[in-house]
Each structure stands twice: as C-alpha cells, then as structure tokens.
Amino acid sequence: MDPYNTDEDCVNKCNLNGSPVLDRMSNDLNHTKNIDDIATPSELNFDQEFDYEEPEITEKKKEIEQCLKNPDIVNVDKWQSFARSKAGLISDEYRKVIWPLLVGVTLEELTDPPSLDELSTHPEYNQVVLDVNRSLKRFPPGIPYEQRVALQDQLTVLILRVIIKYPHLKYYQGYHDVAITLLLVCGDRASFPLLCRLSYGPTAPLAPFMQLTMQPTQHLLNYMLPVVRRADDRLAECLDKSGVGTMFALPWYLTWFGHSLNRYSDVVRLYDYFLCAPPLFPVYVTAAIVLHRAPQVFSCDADMAMMHCLLSRLPDDLPFEDILVVAQKLYEENDPTDLEPEVAALERREEEQRKLEEERMRRRRAGRVVPRAPLSSRLARYLPAPLRRAAPRRTILAITAALLAVYVYYRPDIFRMHPNEDK
Amino acid sequence: MSHSTSESVPGLKQKKVFKIIVLGDSGVGKTCLTFRFCEGQFLDKSEATIGVDFRERTVKIRNEDIKLQLWDTAGQERFRKSMVQHYYRNVHAVMIVYDVTKPETFHSIASWMQEIESHGLMSAPRVLVGNKCDCGTPESRLATTYAQRLADKYGMPLFETSALLDSECDNVESIFMTLAHKLYSKQPLRVISIEGELGPRCVTLTRQKRPARNDTCLCS
Ligand SMILES: Nc1nc2c(ncn2[C@@H]2O[C@H](COP(=O)(O)OP(=O)(O)OP(=O)(O)O)[C@@H](O)[C@H]2O)c(=O)[nH]1
Ligand SMILES: [Mg+2]
C-alpha cells in the first residue's frame, strides 16, 4: 500500500474547514435541483429511515414517549440520561420538546419574534445576513425554496434578537451554525430562549466565544493537547512537533460540529449530549476524535499544512457513540482544573515563541537582520524524525554543525534565507 | 506516489513550497477565489470561513513542480487577532482581496496593510485583487483608476477579476502565477519540503534558482 495516498487525498480534497468538497459538490448539484423543484413539497426532516431498529432503541423510544406524556413530573436528570445514553434523543420529534427542557426553558419564555425589518439597522446585520445566506448546506436537501428563504429570515432574526438582548455579546461567524441547528429542531419560538441560555451567563457554553476577542476561546481550545497527552503521549508529541496548533478544531468547537459534519443526524446527536454536558466538553470530544484518528496522524508528515488538512477534515463515518463514551471518560479522568498547570505551561511556551517572533520583527523593521531561532534548532527540524528522536544530543549537534558549515559555505547571506526577510 | 517530482535522491520526493496567505474582509470572495484556482470551478455554495482553511495546488514553473499552499483566512475582524496570527509564520506571499461592488471592503485595505506590516511582510510579494467584476454596472463598481492609485502607493500589482465567471478562470490563474513566479525568481536558498520515505539519512538543501543560472542541488 502506498502510505502517501492518504496524504495526497487529503490535500486534493482539503478545503472548507475540512469538509470533503468533492462529495459535497455532488450533493450540492442534487441539492440545487431539489431546491428549485418547488413542486415537490417535503417535510423538514432529515432523520434517516432505518429498516431495522435495535431492540434497545425501540425500548428507549417507548420510555421517552412515556415520559413525554406527562413531562411536568419528569426530573431533568431523566431527560439528561436519555440525551447522553446511546443514540441520544433519537428523533427530532422528541428533541423539539426535550432540548428546551434540558436547559430549563419555560413556557412563558416562548415569545413571538419581531420582524426582520425592525432589526435591520443593527451594526452586525450585514455580517449575519452574509453568513446566513451562505448556510445553504445546513438545510435539508429538497426543502422548497420559499420555506428555505423563510427559515433563513427566521435565522437572521433569531441571531439578532440574542445580540440585541445582550449587547455585550459579540456575534462570531459560526454562531449561525449553532442557531440554525436549534431553529431547525425547535422552531423559532423555542430556539430564542434556548440560544439565550447557551449564550449568556457564567456557565453558558457559547459565552466565551462571544467576547471582544477570541482569546478566551483560544485558551479553552488549549485544553485539547494536554488531554491528548495524558491519553497518548506519543500522539501529543507528534501533533506538537508538526506545529499544527488548534485551528483545525476551531470550527468544531465554535459550532459544536454543526459546521463541519456532513450528516445532520450526527450533529443533532452531539447537540443532545452537549446540551447537558459541561461547557468544556466539546474540547474533550475533539481530543477523543484526534485519539481515534491516531493512526492517520502518525502516518502524516510532521508538517503543519498536512496535519491541519488531515485533521480538519472529519470523515463521514466517525463512530460518535464510542467517541462520546471516550470523551466522557477523558473528562472524568482529567478534570479541567487538573489540567490547568499543563495548559498554563503550554501557553507560556507559545507566549515565549510569540515574543521571540515579535522581537525579530521589531529588529528587522529597525534595519537589523536577525535569525528567527537558533539555526541549529531550525536545521534539526529537518533531520529525519527517527534520527532526531533516537540520536543523542551530541550526534544531532554534530550533524547540525556539519550541515551548518555546508549551508554557510553555499550561502554567505544565510541570515536572509526567509523570503520576507529579503530587503 | 502519484505525481512527478524533481528527484535527486532516490526515495526522496521534494518540491518547493510557497505559502500564500489570502486576506480581505468577510464576503469579498477569498474562499471562492482560492477554490477557483485549486479546483477550476466556482464554489456555488460557499460558507463562512471559520478560522483558516487550507488548499493547495502544484504548478509548474520552468519545468519544476512548485507547491502553492493557500491559506484562506476568515475575514471577520475577531478572528484576526490571536487566532490567525499563528498562520502568518513562514508566509512567503500575500494576496489582499476586496469586493469591487463594496467600497468599504476597499477602504479596509489600509488596515490589512498594517496587519501585514506588523508581520514583517512588506517586502514579500503581494498582490491586490478586486473581485466580483461580474457584478453591478461600470458606474457602480469601484473605479479601476482609483484602485490603481492605491495599489501603486503600496507598490503592488492590481488585478480585477471574478471568481464566478468561467471566462475569468485564466485570469485568476495568472494572478496566483504572478505570485508564484515572483517567489520563484526571488527565492534565495530554502529548505525544501521533504515528502516520502526517508531512505538515506540526509537533509536536502537545494540552491534556489536565480533567474540567469542553472539549478544546482547540493545533494545531487
Ligand atoms: N457575483 C459574484 N459573487 C461572488 C464572487 N466571488 C464570491 N462571490 C459570492 O460572494 C459571497 C462570499 O464569498 P466567499 O468566497 O465565501 O467570501 P470570503 O471572502 O471567503 O468570506 P469569509 O469566509 O467570511 O471571510 C458568496 O456568496 C459567493 O457566492 C464573484 O466573483 N462574483
Ligand atoms: Mg471564506
């Protein structure tokens, strides 16, 4: 087998925060046809019809239906256990009622939304509309055109209502992916209080994303690597060495995977869980996904671009039930407070790196030319990984020194090797 | 291994890699332009970019395979600071995009220039691209002469194009190739990317071609 095929594939198809474009393109073609084909009305439902249903699921359905007959006497713990256990809340019909209950939305909170015209003067209006207009992929295939446009308007209203109610919360690209998931499942009346709960408050999971800067989000994403490291040191090392950072997981976290998964059923399943999980839980799911994909990570070049490309593209067949179980276990074994020192160390290291970089930039602007890092360490990066790991420090130094000599010999202007350092 | 390489050491694939960062306000068409270049078609259901997307394409310059890595960034302001910073590392060239039908996206260019200056990229090859030429009327579009003045001020070539029109495909191609050629001719030595099984334990340093000289590789 050619081990590079995977990388090659990855590169060729890589795009759009990692969704496989070719696959999606073909879907889209159908999609377009369906949307235009307004004559065939369709239910707003992407639940897959299974011919066969596991007995366990049939049993769970019965139990949920029993509870739904008299929801007032059902404890929230019960809903949570349904949402967490295998297959989650199973169907959108149940989700529609149970999601609001999971976050404690009451009937009185269900109010009719204002009209779009009333909101169109908001400073974020243009950005929201721009993103909403580009959210076609999130609608059920075959949805009639009018219905889709109406839903898009509802989506814009939903988002603006929240940021008008809480003016200190800032809209971010990706918020619309969360909002649309809630809207499609719960409708426009219930999704507003639901989205408010998720956005506002000391433990609201989306609140950190809506601050003035993305700094808090960046910080929370930094929990991923330490979680991975505790489970698989070698994997963490591999990620670290590639310099891939956390950007590949940013859209996952910001949208609770809504932006990055092709299968609607996976998205709502994850939302079942996240709606009753601690705010940082999606980061543990991210870690679990990376752990699940360890073999691919190991066979990928230790190169930022390749690694970013590989990881950001989520395969369509991820076993989310297993991943959630692993993520839960990771959470129980590595509480966020336990991880703080590791996260702090990681951030200190990044900060130092950043300072070095800044210093370099400052001096460069001042007219002096300095190398970005000790040359030996830069060159050492290009040593074959096994050698780098196995060889004693001295050997590396010797090889590096030899290389350096050759290097300098051929390039007296060595300190200008970086293109953007050229005068 | 599916593509041809300029092989000098058995078992070692090597290609020069040029990293280009694409900047500009949200909605100007950065994603569509990079998609057009890499996939040869218009992305008709583009989505908001969250963070940074990556695409790449291999091109040939003087018979040499060059890998162009395009880093398509999110236009929304809040992603710029902290998040995207990491991706400026080792950038070789910059493309700034604006929307010819939205003057405010043109006026943001100054702040994008500041941004690239703060990353020490003022001397890197840069291009300015006015996108969505297919939209509006000549009167409603930002005047070319006006845009040209700014481009001259910053010393970068201006291109006007459309990611949407198939007829502009060649033009989009030539914009990216302009950057690639510039990088190619200006490159001093770079450590090339190493792909493939590392048979011999060897680090390959190639001497970059200077326009008037022949390629020499230290290892060959
Ligand atoms: N008419 C026309 N529309 C275009 C063109 N290029 C892009 N668009 C449309 O403009 C919108 C924005 O395009 P994107 O490529 O997603 O914009 P972007 O710059 O990547 O935006 P962010 O990811 O938010 O930073 C989409 O709806 C595209 O369909 C073009 O050349 N002509
Ligand atoms: Mg984009």
XYZ file of C-alpha atoms and ligand atoms in Angstrom:
676
model
C 0.000 0.000 0.000
C 1.216 3.430 -0.726
C 1.266 5.277 2.539
C 1.186 8.629 0.822
C -2.119 8.166 -0.802
C -3.893 9.275 2.291
C -1.973 12.492 2.399
C -2.426 13.037 -1.261
C -6.151 12.508 -0.995
C -6.249 14.739 1.934
C -4.570 17.539 0.102
C -6.595 17.202 -3.019
C -9.866 17.293 -1.250
C -8.980 19.599 1.521
C -10.958 22.766 1.902
C -13.813 24.426 3.624
C -12.758 23.819 7.154
C -12.141 20.317 6.216
C -15.278 19.119 4.591
C -14.746 16.951 1.580
C -15.622 19.242 -1.218
C -15.953 16.788 -3.996
C -18.505 14.768 -2.123
C -20.324 17.843 -1.171
C -20.253 19.220 -4.664
C -22.121 16.242 -5.962
C -24.631 16.578 -3.174
C -24.969 20.195 -3.952
C -25.827 19.548 -7.529
C -28.724 17.433 -6.422
C -29.487 19.915 -3.773
C -29.806 22.737 -6.249
C -32.103 20.761 -8.415
C -34.278 19.899 -5.468
C -34.483 23.406 -4.177
C -35.630 24.672 -7.499
C -38.082 21.890 -7.800
C -40.597 23.595 -5.598
C -43.374 21.415 -6.884
C -42.379 18.588 -4.576
C -43.030 19.689 -1.047
C -41.109 17.820 1.572
C -41.142 17.514 5.284
C -38.424 19.348 7.117
C -36.837 16.223 8.343
C -33.561 14.590 7.685
C -33.969 11.681 10.016
C -32.767 8.639 8.269
C -35.279 5.862 7.963
C -33.848 2.614 9.143
C -35.472 -0.595 8.140
C -34.096 -2.225 11.188
C -34.167 -0.743 14.649
C -32.201 -2.183 17.517
C -34.465 -3.535 20.245
C -32.641 -1.391 22.744
C -33.625 1.730 20.773
C -37.218 0.631 20.394
C -37.304 0.205 24.153
C -35.786 3.631 24.708
C -38.312 5.236 22.395
C -41.145 3.750 24.366
C -39.665 5.054 27.559
C -39.211 8.552 26.133
C -42.763 8.587 24.860
C -43.989 7.527 28.258
C -42.173 10.462 29.842
C -43.394 12.889 27.210
C -46.987 12.069 28.083
C -46.534 13.870 31.343
C -43.349 15.932 31.090
C -44.081 18.067 34.171
C -43.448 15.244 36.587
C -40.228 14.128 34.878
C -36.977 15.115 36.520
C -34.348 16.859 34.367
C -31.932 14.051 35.274
C -34.165 11.687 33.383
C -34.049 13.819 30.223
C -30.304 14.119 30.606
C -29.846 10.402 30.849
C -31.873 9.937 27.673
C -29.801 12.591 25.944
C -26.486 11.086 26.961
C -27.117 7.387 26.550
C -26.757 5.582 23.258
C -28.453 7.243 20.255
C -29.374 10.260 22.359
C -32.863 11.605 21.884
C -33.269 9.545 18.726
C -35.695 11.693 16.781
C -36.271 15.390 16.149
C -39.831 14.948 17.260
C -38.572 14.242 20.783
C -35.757 16.764 20.578
C -38.159 19.552 19.825
C -39.736 19.116 23.251
C -36.757 17.885 25.245
C -33.984 20.303 24.197
C -35.704 23.296 25.821
C -36.305 21.212 28.948
C -32.632 20.238 29.144
C -31.597 23.856 29.592
C -34.608 24.806 31.673
C -36.570 26.906 29.210
C -40.085 27.544 30.471
C -43.285 28.023 28.513
C -43.523 31.711 29.415
C -40.253 32.318 27.645
C -41.685 31.317 24.306
C -42.491 34.579 22.607
C -43.154 35.616 19.058
C -40.155 37.050 17.282
C -40.065 40.629 15.986
C -39.972 41.247 12.260
C -36.735 41.350 10.360
C -37.267 44.973 9.323
C -37.178 46.095 12.916
C -33.732 44.645 13.306
C -32.033 45.559 10.067
C -30.287 48.634 11.432
C -28.168 46.603 13.813
C -24.428 47.038 13.132
C -23.935 43.278 12.821
C -26.867 42.917 10.449
C -24.743 42.719 7.294
C -22.336 40.158 8.650
C -25.174 37.999 9.939
C -27.027 38.140 6.625
C -23.834 37.342 4.739
C -23.303 34.227 6.819
C -26.951 33.198 6.806
C -27.017 33.469 3.026
C -24.075 31.127 2.865
C -25.669 28.496 5.099
C -27.472 26.593 2.340
C -25.706 23.394 3.137
C -27.298 23.250 6.554
C -30.837 22.993 5.210
C -32.472 19.687 4.455
C -31.950 18.652 0.864
C -35.130 19.101 -1.091
C -36.532 21.882 1.064
C -38.796 24.102 -1.035
C -37.260 27.431 -1.943
C -39.851 29.592 -0.138
C -39.548 27.569 3.002
C -35.787 27.861 2.964
C -35.868 31.612 2.497
C -38.403 31.945 5.294
C -36.177 29.894 7.575
C -33.162 31.982 6.668
C -35.054 35.107 7.686
C -36.027 33.451 10.950
C -32.397 32.569 11.471
C -31.277 36.160 10.997
C -33.960 37.363 13.401
C -33.036 34.728 15.967
C -29.377 35.738 15.985
C -30.031 39.460 16.076
C -32.564 39.090 18.876
C -29.966 37.484 21.102
C -27.242 40.030 20.461
C -29.725 42.863 20.888
C -30.870 41.456 24.200
C -27.250 41.052 25.359
C -25.333 43.856 23.661
C -22.027 42.889 25.236
C -22.136 39.556 23.405
C -20.431 39.714 20.027
C -21.577 37.770 17.026
C -18.998 35.399 15.564
C -19.007 33.509 12.283
C -20.137 30.060 13.328
C -22.780 31.263 15.762
C -25.199 30.967 12.870
C -24.374 27.272 12.635
C -25.477 26.735 16.217
C -28.528 28.917 15.774
C -29.699 27.087 12.690
C -29.456 23.711 14.379
C -31.661 24.939 17.198
C -34.039 26.600 14.769
C -34.467 23.534 12.605
C -35.190 21.339 15.594
C -37.168 23.588 17.927
C -38.725 26.241 15.710
C -38.432 29.992 16.045
C -40.252 30.471 19.344
C -38.379 27.940 21.451
C -34.989 28.440 19.851
C -34.713 32.021 21.109
C -34.737 31.300 24.863
C -32.662 28.213 24.178
C -29.992 30.169 22.341
C -30.075 32.816 25.087
C -29.336 30.157 27.708
C -26.396 28.901 25.697
C -25.014 32.382 25.096
C -25.471 34.306 28.312
C -24.397 33.516 31.852
C -21.340 32.429 33.794
C -21.524 28.833 32.605
C -23.111 29.424 29.213
C -21.087 27.313 26.776
C -21.105 29.827 23.918
C -20.386 32.875 26.090
C -16.579 32.589 25.826
C -16.836 32.699 22.025
C -18.777 35.955 22.141
C -16.289 38.102 23.990
C -14.497 41.020 22.387
C -11.639 38.856 21.213
C -11.145 35.169 20.554
C -8.572 34.977 23.340
C -10.897 33.108 25.745
C -11.768 30.607 23.016
C -8.134 30.095 22.190
C -7.446 29.443 25.848
C -10.177 26.825 26.130
C -9.026 25.054 22.994
C -5.610 24.766 24.583
C -7.039 22.092 26.876
C -7.123 19.701 23.952
C -3.417 18.928 23.713
C -2.943 18.164 27.423
C -5.967 15.842 27.314
C -4.470 14.047 24.324
C -1.097 13.917 26.022
C -2.489 12.214 29.090
C -4.032 9.526 26.927
C -1.292 9.127 24.335
C 1.977 10.875 24.906
C 3.444 9.913 21.564
C 0.449 11.295 19.692
C 0.624 14.591 21.538
C 4.313 14.766 20.702
C 3.533 14.184 17.058
C 0.923 16.955 16.991
C 3.169 19.297 18.866
C 6.108 18.692 16.568
C 4.047 19.444 13.489
C 3.090 22.831 14.925
C -0.476 22.227 13.851
C -1.923 24.219 16.736
C -5.639 24.100 17.445
C -7.084 25.916 14.455
C -8.303 22.715 12.835
C -10.671 22.260 15.761
C -11.839 25.855 15.965
C -14.919 25.436 13.745
C -15.787 22.242 15.610
C -15.809 23.971 18.940
C -17.423 27.233 17.807
C -20.299 25.452 16.091
C -20.491 22.286 18.180
C -19.534 20.475 14.995
C -22.546 21.829 13.096
C -20.303 23.496 10.530
C -18.024 20.545 9.981
C -20.135 17.403 9.831
C -21.960 16.380 6.707
C -24.526 14.196 8.412
C -27.306 16.070 10.113
C -28.035 13.076 12.342
C -24.508 13.265 13.787
C -24.888 16.957 14.508
C -28.146 16.664 16.449
C -26.850 13.614 18.288
C -23.889 15.647 19.512
C -26.171 18.523 20.488
C -28.213 16.117 22.637
C -25.073 15.465 24.607
C -23.610 18.963 24.666
C -26.868 20.455 25.930
C -26.367 18.611 29.195
C -22.586 18.465 29.372
C -20.085 20.842 30.990
C -19.138 23.787 28.744
C -15.675 22.420 28.018
C -16.948 19.010 26.993
C -16.748 19.633 23.214
C -12.992 20.087 23.632
C -12.808 16.605 25.125
C -14.771 15.297 22.156
C -12.181 16.970 19.960
C -9.443 15.176 21.874
C -11.320 11.886 21.535
C -11.603 12.375 17.770
C -7.898 13.097 17.472
C -7.131 9.995 19.535
C -9.441 7.975 17.339
C -7.525 9.149 14.300
C -4.096 8.496 15.792
C -3.006 6.032 13.085
C -3.575 8.616 10.376
C -1.820 11.276 12.415
C 1.215 9.043 12.819
C 1.425 8.376 9.115
C 1.062 12.054 8.215
C 4.086 14.229 7.565
C 5.125 16.246 10.563
C 4.174 19.343 8.668
C 1.708 21.966 9.795
C -0.148 22.193 6.493
C -0.545 18.464 6.006
C -1.569 17.913 9.571
C -4.066 20.771 9.525
C -5.506 19.390 6.351
C -5.757 15.839 7.635
C -7.331 16.731 10.954
C -9.696 19.469 9.868
C -11.497 17.160 7.504
C -13.805 14.940 9.508
C -14.551 11.566 7.967
C -18.238 10.823 7.479
C -18.113 7.570 9.367
C -16.857 8.619 12.773
C -18.322 6.331 15.459
C -19.755 9.104 17.587
C -21.336 6.856 20.193
C -17.901 5.450 21.015
C -16.261 8.843 20.761
C -18.711 10.292 23.274
C -18.016 7.443 25.686
C -14.274 8.051 25.366
C -14.730 11.799 25.761
C -16.782 11.269 28.913
C -14.095 9.029 30.336
C -11.397 11.554 29.444
C -13.391 14.217 31.219
C -13.843 12.152 34.354
C -10.180 11.224 34.475
C -8.791 14.631 33.573
C -10.857 17.328 35.148
C -10.218 20.768 33.631
C -8.871 22.053 36.955
C -6.282 19.253 36.981
C -5.136 20.296 33.539
C -4.647 23.955 34.325
C -0.913 23.744 35.046
C -0.320 21.923 31.771
C -2.370 24.450 29.844
C -0.518 27.275 31.552
C 2.823 25.728 30.594
C 1.705 25.338 27.012
C 0.578 28.946 26.863
C 3.817 30.164 28.404
C 5.726 28.345 25.722
C 3.577 29.886 22.995
C 3.945 33.291 24.532
C 7.719 32.980 24.533
C 7.638 31.931 20.932
C 5.459 34.900 20.099
C 7.759 37.289 21.905
C 10.753 35.945 20.031
C 8.894 36.407 16.797
C 7.912 39.939 17.721
C 11.430 40.806 18.709
C 12.661 39.513 15.400
C 10.089 41.621 13.608
C 10.940 44.702 15.601
C 14.626 44.396 14.867
C 14.007 43.694 11.272
C 11.971 46.832 10.963
C 14.753 48.691 12.711
C 17.034 47.559 9.917
C 18.969 44.813 11.578
C 18.616 41.277 10.450
C 18.373 38.527 12.985
C 17.662 34.873 12.606
C 14.306 33.752 13.919
C 15.546 30.933 16.132
C 18.884 29.332 16.747
C 19.799 27.994 13.359
C 20.807 24.652 14.783
C 17.316 24.011 16.049
C 15.817 25.117 12.781
C 18.002 22.746 10.858
C 17.452 19.970 13.343
C 13.793 20.094 12.410
C 14.720 18.840 9.013
C 16.511 15.826 10.314
C 14.554 12.667 9.789
C 12.290 12.258 12.782
C 13.582 8.834 13.866
C 17.111 10.122 13.847
C 16.141 13.197 15.764
C 14.441 11.176 18.408
C 16.911 8.341 18.708
C 20.167 10.163 18.339
C 21.825 11.543 21.398
C 22.029 15.259 21.562
C 25.670 15.232 20.657
C 25.078 13.451 17.387
C 22.424 15.938 16.400
C 24.711 18.774 17.267
C 27.499 17.284 15.208
C 25.270 16.715 12.215
C 23.788 20.121 12.579
C 27.201 21.705 12.772
C 28.287 19.895 9.636
C 25.164 20.941 7.824
C 25.615 24.433 9.017
C 29.073 24.521 7.577
C 27.865 23.368 4.197
C 24.978 25.692 4.409
C 27.001 28.747 5.257
C 29.557 27.881 2.660
C 27.000 27.988 -0.041
C 25.024 30.819 1.383
C 27.043 33.591 2.908
C 23.869 35.621 3.096
C 22.430 32.901 5.221
C 20.540 35.110 7.555
C 18.315 36.169 4.796
C 17.045 32.780 3.934
C 13.488 33.769 4.621
C 11.841 35.384 1.709
C 10.088 38.003 3.707
C 13.306 39.000 5.279
C 14.703 39.970 1.959
C 15.274 43.587 1.528
C 3.204 8.284 -5.435
C 1.104 9.937 -7.957
C 2.926 12.997 -9.110
C 6.170 13.619 -10.803
C 8.951 15.115 -8.825
C 12.335 16.525 -9.430
C 14.000 13.629 -7.781
C 17.610 13.939 -6.834
C 17.930 11.399 -4.096
C 16.280 8.044 -4.532
C 13.255 7.680 -2.322
C 13.146 11.335 -1.540
C 10.420 13.419 -3.046
C 10.968 17.084 -2.932
C 9.112 20.086 -4.043
C 9.444 23.713 -3.337
C 6.608 25.015 -1.270
C 5.350 28.566 -1.475
C 2.969 29.643 1.209
C 0.485 32.356 0.274
C -1.897 33.944 2.746
C -5.185 35.343 1.425
C -6.608 38.309 3.311
C -9.583 40.616 2.987
C -12.921 41.471 4.556
C -15.623 38.913 5.064
C -17.613 38.136 1.938
C -15.220 39.559 -0.651
C -14.746 36.105 -2.150
C -11.461 34.779 -0.750
C -12.797 31.272 -0.456
C -14.292 31.342 -3.944
C -11.069 32.663 -5.484
C -8.851 30.058 -3.878
C -11.364 27.391 -4.801
C -11.436 28.609 -8.387
C -7.680 28.387 -8.583
C -7.373 24.990 -6.937
C -10.445 23.260 -8.352
C -11.013 25.160 -11.570
C -14.634 25.947 -10.829
C -16.888 28.326 -8.954
C -17.838 27.225 -5.491
C -21.518 27.907 -5.678
C -22.327 27.093 -2.081
C -19.576 28.791 -0.232
C -19.768 29.011 3.531
C -18.348 31.445 6.031
C -14.744 30.561 6.767
C -14.189 29.894 10.429
C -10.546 30.344 11.321
C -8.335 29.284 8.445
C -8.885 26.942 5.518
C -6.118 25.371 3.610
C -5.932 24.491 -0.067
C -3.064 23.660 -2.306
C -2.142 23.115 -5.880
C 1.004 22.073 -7.657
C 2.074 24.234 -10.567
C 4.954 24.013 -12.956
C 7.448 26.793 -13.308
C 10.239 26.211 -15.778
C 9.550 22.531 -15.641
C 9.821 22.440 -11.918
C 6.931 21.390 -9.727
C 6.088 24.012 -7.175
C 3.561 23.507 -4.454
C 1.436 26.544 -3.758
C -0.134 26.423 -0.329
C -3.027 28.806 0.038
C -4.164 29.812 3.489
C -7.676 31.162 3.174
C -8.381 33.206 6.285
C -11.626 34.265 7.931
C -12.495 37.858 7.131
C -14.302 38.670 10.341
C -12.236 41.000 12.449
C -12.424 38.957 15.622
C -10.530 36.061 14.064
C -7.625 38.241 13.005
C -6.021 38.855 16.332
C -4.860 35.844 18.310
C -6.372 33.133 16.123
C -4.927 33.749 12.691
C -1.573 35.066 13.950
C -0.096 31.594 14.089
C -0.671 31.209 10.357
C 1.477 34.162 9.397
C 4.562 32.191 10.280
C 6.710 31.442 7.272
C 4.351 33.131 4.855
C 6.064 33.902 1.538
C 3.483 35.996 -0.242
C 0.256 37.858 0.394
C -2.953 38.330 -1.561
C -5.343 41.026 -0.435
C -8.856 40.816 -1.839
C -11.613 43.423 -1.924
C -15.060 43.458 -3.464
C -15.335 45.952 -6.343
C -19.011 46.484 -5.517
C -18.371 47.292 -1.844
C -16.198 50.366 -1.311
C -15.917 49.654 2.416
C -14.002 46.462 1.655
C -11.604 48.558 -0.403
C -11.182 51.034 2.419
C -10.191 48.221 4.756
C -7.076 47.652 2.700
C -5.183 50.128 4.840
C -5.787 48.049 7.943
C -4.864 44.858 6.127
C -1.630 46.534 5.080
C -0.945 47.395 8.696
C -1.543 43.821 9.583
C 0.935 42.503 7.050
C 3.423 45.153 8.014
C 3.220 44.061 11.624
C 4.212 40.619 10.421
C 7.178 41.963 8.520
C 5.700 41.072 5.160
C 6.016 44.413 3.403
C 8.862 43.192 1.259
C 7.198 39.902 0.402
C 5.475 39.612 -2.981
C 1.934 40.954 -2.653
C -0.997 41.404 -4.996
C -4.216 43.329 -4.695
C -7.303 41.697 -6.160
C -10.629 43.365 -6.859
C -13.175 40.549 -7.055
C -16.777 40.307 -8.335
C -16.184 42.235 -11.542
C -19.226 40.488 -12.938
C -21.469 42.370 -10.513
C -23.128 45.737 -10.924
C -22.519 48.290 -13.641
C -19.278 50.036 -14.557
C -20.625 53.071 -12.685
C -21.473 51.179 -9.533
C -18.147 49.386 -9.399
C -15.146 50.918 -7.773
C -13.166 52.716 -10.484
C -10.043 50.943 -11.632
C -8.024 54.156 -11.719
C -8.886 54.783 -8.100
C -7.848 51.280 -7.071
C -4.724 51.535 -9.199
C -3.603 54.612 -7.330
C -3.726 52.791 -4.039
C -2.023 49.741 -5.487
C 0.767 51.986 -6.779
C 1.084 53.626 -3.421
C 1.672 50.271 -1.779
C 3.754 49.039 -4.667
C 1.698 46.038 -5.562
C 0.127 44.930 -8.812
C -3.644 45.252 -9.105
C -5.883 42.674 -10.701
C -9.594 42.830 -11.247
C -11.406 39.598 -11.738
C -14.353 37.430 -10.876
C -14.315 34.078 -9.181
C -17.760 33.472 -10.622
C -17.151 33.821 -14.344
C -15.704 30.828 -16.109
C -14.231 33.220 -18.637
C -12.100 34.700 -15.866
C -10.590 31.360 -14.956
C -7.359 32.120 -16.802
C -7.142 35.477 -15.155
C -7.446 34.005 -11.669
C -4.801 31.544 -12.690
C -2.462 34.277 -13.788
C -2.883 36.192 -10.534
C -1.665 33.284 -8.481
C 1.003 32.504 -11.045
C 2.271 36.071 -10.807
C 2.954 35.487 -7.161
C 4.465 32.111 -7.845
C 6.826 33.471 -10.487
C 7.863 36.315 -8.263
C 8.626 33.951 -5.444
C 10.435 31.649 -7.784
C 12.764 34.259 -9.109
C 13.358 35.968 -5.816
C 13.973 32.941 -3.655
C 17.304 32.583 -2.029
C 18.033 29.216 -0.573
C 15.203 27.471 1.090
C 14.975 24.179 2.804
C 12.603 22.262 0.707
C 9.803 20.113 1.885
C 10.655 16.514 2.215
C 7.994 14.021 1.400
C 8.192 10.339 1.151
C 10.196 7.613 2.714
C 13.428 8.887 4.051
C 15.749 6.270 2.740
C 19.142 7.803 3.182
C 19.527 9.886 6.254
C 20.032 13.073 4.518
C 18.925 16.598 4.645
C 18.491 18.134 1.284
C 19.228 21.738 0.747
C 18.731 22.975 -2.735
C 20.101 26.119 -4.054
C 17.318 28.166 -5.380
C 17.402 29.066 -8.994
C 18.475 32.533 -9.775
C 16.915 33.712 -12.976
C 20.090 33.590 -15.001
C 21.604 30.476 -13.595
C 21.130 26.794 -13.692
C 19.755 24.862 -10.840
C 22.289 23.324 -8.557
C 21.402 20.994 -5.802
C 23.846 20.313 -3.061
C 22.797 16.727 -2.878
C 22.739 15.819 -6.488
N -21.142 37.652 -8.269
C -20.097 37.150 -7.657
N -20.225 36.618 -6.429
C -19.136 36.117 -5.826
C -17.870 36.114 -6.446
N -16.987 35.559 -5.597
C -17.683 35.219 -4.492
N -18.980 35.543 -4.616
C -20.046 35.373 -3.624
O -19.746 36.177 -2.508
C -20.039 35.522 -1.302
C -18.835 35.459 -0.416
O -17.828 34.655 -1.000
P -16.751 33.883 -0.101
O -15.718 33.354 -1.013
O -17.441 32.924 0.795
O -16.181 35.080 0.769
P -14.947 35.103 1.786
O -14.101 36.250 1.430
O -14.298 33.780 1.814
O -15.686 35.403 3.181
P -15.278 34.968 4.678
O -15.013 33.496 4.644
O -16.476 35.321 5.502
O -14.097 35.771 5.061
C -20.577 34.153 -1.669
O -21.974 34.180 -1.599
C -20.115 33.950 -3.085
O -21.024 33.181 -3.830
C -17.758 36.685 -7.759
O -16.714 36.741 -8.379
N -18.902 37.183 -8.307
Mg -14.070 32.389 3.226
